[in-house]
Amino acid sequence: DSTDVYGYVTLQWKTHPEFQKTFQITAADIKKTYYDPFLQALVTTKSDYFAATKNLTIPENEYVAVQLRWDLISDTGTDLRAQAFFADPGDPTRERTQDITMIVTSGTHLYAKSPMLYSEPWNFVFYMYHSLN
């Protein structure tokens, strides 16, 4: 079908809800993802989206992913790294963060004839560290 891709992905720090980042989704963010048995890994490539015709093809039993890059800066300009790092008690040559839980929500509109699709909130946990040298 003719595509009309738009939407958003929002990340919110669970323990500091004022720290939030919202990404706007466009057709350029849609990527094709598949399992490569030779590499034994998921591989992400360009999607089957053709800008000239505005057609997005998702083959049966396949899916597409939204690929975004984040510089760890919130919508208000706060740097997550400045808020979260502390001296690593196990290694004096680096700083680290505690586990950070982010709540992710999204809404995506893929096709002209389909409604907006909203995700249930889900959490992911990560931590960061860097060398002081």
Tab-separated table of C-alpha atoms in Angstrom:
chain	number	residue	atom	x	y	z
A	1	ASP	CA	0.000	0.000	0.000
A	2	SER	CA	1.006	3.616	-0.284
A	3	THR	CA	2.886	4.577	2.837
A	4	ASP	CA	2.399	7.561	5.058
A	5	VAL	CA	5.154	6.962	7.616
A	6	TYR	CA	5.223	9.176	10.670
A	7	GLY	CA	5.286	8.712	14.395
A	8	TYR	CA	7.452	8.973	17.462
A	9	VAL	CA	9.539	7.036	19.963
A	10	THR	CA	9.867	8.463	23.471
A	11	LEU	CA	12.489	7.458	26.044
A	12	GLN	CA	11.976	8.518	29.657
A	13	TRP	CA	14.368	7.886	32.557
A	14	LYS	CA	12.296	5.983	35.093
A	15	THR	CA	13.884	7.514	38.216
A	16	HIS	CA	14.103	11.007	36.676
A	17	PRO	CA	10.921	11.391	34.569
A	18	GLU	CA	11.850	14.973	33.708
A	19	PHE	CA	14.635	13.488	31.536
A	20	GLN	CA	12.868	12.585	28.311
A	21	LYS	CA	13.856	12.288	24.655
A	22	THR	CA	11.343	12.108	21.802
A	23	PHE	CA	12.357	11.068	18.292
A	24	GLN	CA	10.156	11.796	15.294
A	25	ILE	CA	9.897	8.845	12.884
A	26	THR	CA	9.971	9.265	9.102
A	27	ALA	CA	10.205	6.817	6.208
A	28	ALA	CA	14.003	7.230	6.245
A	29	ASP	CA	14.117	5.580	9.697
A	30	ILE	CA	12.396	2.376	8.539
A	31	LYS	CA	14.911	-0.440	8.050
A	32	LYS	CA	14.575	-4.043	6.942
A	33	THR	CA	15.778	-6.537	9.540
A	34	TYR	CA	16.381	-10.242	9.020
A	35	TYR	CA	18.304	-13.110	10.559
A	36	ASP	CA	21.447	-14.074	8.631
A	37	PRO	CA	22.265	-17.725	9.404
A	38	PHE	CA	25.844	-17.339	8.108
A	39	LEU	CA	26.554	-14.434	10.484
A	40	GLN	CA	24.233	-15.906	13.124
A	41	ALA	CA	22.941	-12.409	13.810
A	42	LEU	CA	20.191	-9.946	12.966
A	43	VAL	CA	21.150	-7.762	10.010
A	44	THR	CA	19.621	-4.350	9.305
A	45	THR	CA	19.554	-2.960	5.775
A	46	LYS	CA	17.582	-0.360	3.857
A	47	SER	CA	13.856	-1.089	3.769
A	48	ASP	CA	11.848	-1.851	0.673
A	49	TYR	CA	10.565	1.724	0.624
A	50	PHE	CA	10.498	3.561	-2.693
A	51	ALA	CA	10.270	7.315	-2.232
A	52	ALA	CA	9.157	7.977	-5.826
A	53	THR	CA	6.037	5.819	-5.467
A	54	LYS	CA	5.689	6.066	-1.652
A	55	ASN	CA	5.341	2.279	-1.518
A	56	LEU	CA	6.581	0.277	1.450
A	57	THR	CA	6.685	-3.488	0.971
A	58	ILE	CA	6.903	-5.794	3.971
A	59	PRO	CA	7.131	-9.407	2.729
A	60	GLU	CA	5.094	-12.042	4.515
A	61	ASN	CA	6.780	-13.345	7.689
A	62	GLU	CA	9.268	-10.452	7.708
A	63	TYR	CA	9.277	-7.211	9.601
A	64	VAL	CA	10.830	-3.792	9.549
A	65	ALA	CA	12.557	-1.925	12.339
A	66	VAL	CA	12.931	1.721	13.214
A	67	GLN	CA	16.593	2.669	13.516
A	68	LEU	CA	17.434	5.795	15.518
A	69	ARG	CA	20.667	7.193	16.956
A	70	TRP	CA	20.728	9.015	20.291
A	71	ASP	CA	23.406	11.390	21.585
A	72	LEU	CA	22.142	10.992	25.208
A	73	ILE	CA	20.787	14.552	25.253
A	74	SER	CA	17.207	15.110	26.481
A	75	ASP	CA	14.560	17.254	24.798
A	76	THR	CA	15.478	20.071	27.201
A	77	GLY	CA	19.219	19.832	26.450
A	78	THR	CA	20.251	17.908	29.581
A	79	ASP	CA	23.143	15.483	28.998
A	80	LEU	CA	22.459	12.086	30.560
A	81	ARG	CA	26.190	11.519	30.983
A	82	ALA	CA	26.536	14.621	33.179
A	83	GLN	CA	23.667	13.427	35.385
A	84	ALA	CA	24.580	9.784	35.854
A	85	PHE	CA	28.350	9.131	36.081
A	86	PHE	CA	30.255	8.507	39.320
A	87	ALA	CA	33.686	7.095	40.217
A	88	ASP	CA	33.716	3.320	39.732
A	89	PRO	CA	34.577	1.785	43.141
A	90	GLY	CA	35.798	-1.392	41.423
A	91	ASP	CA	38.137	0.398	38.985
A	92	PRO	CA	39.664	3.789	39.835
A	93	THR	CA	40.606	4.343	36.175
A	94	ARG	CA	37.013	4.779	35.045
A	95	GLU	CA	33.608	6.289	35.777
A	96	ARG	CA	30.347	4.426	35.414
A	97	THR	CA	26.613	4.726	35.951
A	98	GLN	CA	24.223	2.673	38.000
A	99	ASP	CA	21.773	0.645	35.950
A	100	ILE	CA	19.515	3.124	34.156
A	101	THR	CA	15.951	2.068	33.389
A	102	MET	CA	14.329	3.779	30.416
A	103	ILE	CA	10.615	3.589	29.662
A	104	VAL	CA	9.920	3.424	25.935
A	105	THR	CA	6.619	4.349	24.269
A	106	SER	CA	5.876	4.832	20.601
A	107	GLY	CA	3.244	5.557	18.033
A	108	THR	CA	3.700	4.682	14.378
A	109	HIS	CA	1.644	5.218	11.264
A	110	LEU	CA	2.854	3.075	8.348
A	111	TYR	CA	0.195	2.969	5.653
A	112	ALA	CA	-2.320	5.496	4.345
A	113	LYS	CA	-5.207	3.077	5.020
A	114	SER	CA	-4.109	1.968	8.499
A	115	PRO	CA	-4.604	3.619	11.902
A	116	MET	CA	-1.854	4.896	14.167
A	117	LEU	CA	-0.343	1.997	16.149
A	118	TYR	CA	0.663	2.643	19.769
A	119	SER	CA	3.006	0.484	21.817
A	120	GLU	CA	2.540	-0.535	25.406
A	121	PRO	CA	5.250	1.059	27.566
A	122	TRP	CA	8.254	-1.213	28.000
A	123	ASN	CA	11.474	-0.872	29.968
A	124	PHE	CA	15.073	-1.453	29.030
A	125	VAL	CA	18.019	-1.301	31.401
A	126	PHE	CA	21.567	-0.294	30.530
A	127	TYR	CA	24.657	1.187	32.118
A	128	MET	CA	27.574	3.158	30.742
A	129	TYR	CA	31.212	3.512	31.643
A	130	HIS	CA	34.244	5.316	30.295
A	131	SER	CA	37.956	5.431	30.997
A	132	LEU	CA	39.417	8.409	32.824
A	133	ASN	CA	42.714	8.016	30.935
